[in-house]
XYZ file of C-alpha atoms in Angstrom:
103
model
C 0.000 0.000 0.000
C 2.857 2.402 0.722
C 4.099 1.976 -2.866
C 0.644 2.901 -4.178
C 0.509 6.033 -2.009
C 3.992 7.099 -3.091
C 3.181 6.543 -6.773
C -0.067 8.513 -6.461
C 1.679 11.414 -4.737
C 4.371 11.503 -7.426
C 1.803 11.376 -10.213
C -0.467 14.011 -8.630
C 1.294 16.203 -6.030
C -1.949 18.174 -5.528
C -3.249 15.224 -3.487
C -0.925 16.254 -0.675
C 0.685 14.165 2.024
C -2.359 12.574 3.618
C -4.137 10.232 1.254
C -6.034 7.005 1.631
C -6.807 4.551 -1.176
C -10.219 2.972 -0.705
C -10.888 -0.603 -1.661
C -13.702 -1.046 -4.197
C -15.778 -2.803 -1.506
C -15.316 -0.043 1.085
C -18.506 0.576 3.035
C -17.862 4.321 2.601
C -18.347 4.061 -1.173
C -21.662 4.152 -3.004
C -19.725 3.656 -6.252
C -16.218 4.186 -7.556
C -16.741 7.940 -7.885
C -18.944 8.758 -4.915
C -19.274 8.227 -1.206
C -22.371 6.983 0.555
C -24.536 9.791 1.903
C -23.578 8.767 5.446
C -19.832 8.880 4.709
C -20.150 12.146 2.792
C -22.046 13.760 5.669
C -19.537 12.400 8.198
C -16.635 13.862 6.192
C -18.315 17.232 5.697
C -18.825 17.555 9.458
C -15.543 16.071 10.719
C -12.945 16.471 7.956
C -13.748 19.685 6.077
C -11.658 20.108 2.977
C -11.191 16.372 2.394
C -11.901 15.352 -1.165
C -12.624 12.258 -3.192
C -10.673 11.634 -6.382
C -10.220 8.942 -9.011
C -6.560 8.482 -9.895
C -4.710 6.257 -12.329
C -1.473 4.660 -11.228
C 0.882 1.952 -12.490
C 0.688 -1.076 -10.198
C 2.197 -4.537 -10.278
C -0.308 -7.256 -9.327
C 2.388 -8.883 -7.166
C 6.068 -8.183 -6.380
C 8.044 -8.632 -9.591
C 4.901 -8.659 -11.734
C 4.442 -6.507 -14.799
C 2.933 -3.148 -13.816
C -0.353 -2.151 -15.413
C -2.437 1.001 -15.184
C -5.165 0.834 -12.580
C -7.691 3.446 -11.519
C -8.291 3.743 -7.786
C -10.521 5.815 -5.529
C -8.551 8.164 -3.294
C -9.455 10.407 -0.386
C -7.127 13.358 0.163
C -7.055 15.003 3.591
C -5.519 18.278 4.710
C -4.294 16.920 8.040
C -3.044 13.621 9.378
C -5.669 13.758 12.138
C -8.445 13.891 9.547
C -7.085 10.843 7.725
C -6.764 8.977 11.031
C -10.324 9.892 12.060
C -11.743 8.704 8.750
C -9.716 5.492 8.794
C -10.826 4.747 12.337
C -14.491 5.362 11.581
C -14.769 3.923 8.075
C -12.177 1.237 7.426
C -12.892 -0.985 10.413
C -15.811 -3.396 10.466
C -18.913 -1.704 11.889
C -19.640 -2.464 15.497
C -22.498 -4.940 16.000
C -25.600 -3.389 17.482
C -25.865 -3.803 21.208
C -27.937 -6.749 22.392
C -31.434 -5.690 23.393
C -31.278 -2.400 21.497
C -34.066 -3.512 19.137
C -36.751 -3.922 21.761
């Protein structure tokens, strides 16, 4: 993952220092080019200035493999704390609802 981040930053320096590549199955994504309404609202309130971007980068499928262009979904943050907050809230598995909360 560090190689992907470095390659993205070299290809597009405007992304800045604090970027996160989202997996296609991320629960924060409603599609490759947009966040879910919940994730978008969360970011607007907690990480103002963060932005979603689609970027193309050369990646090898495995160490020593032939690199190929791949388009990935990237979130760029202005501060390390914002990236950490998003990663903590959105990249972990959601907490199961508390027992008895449905009653």
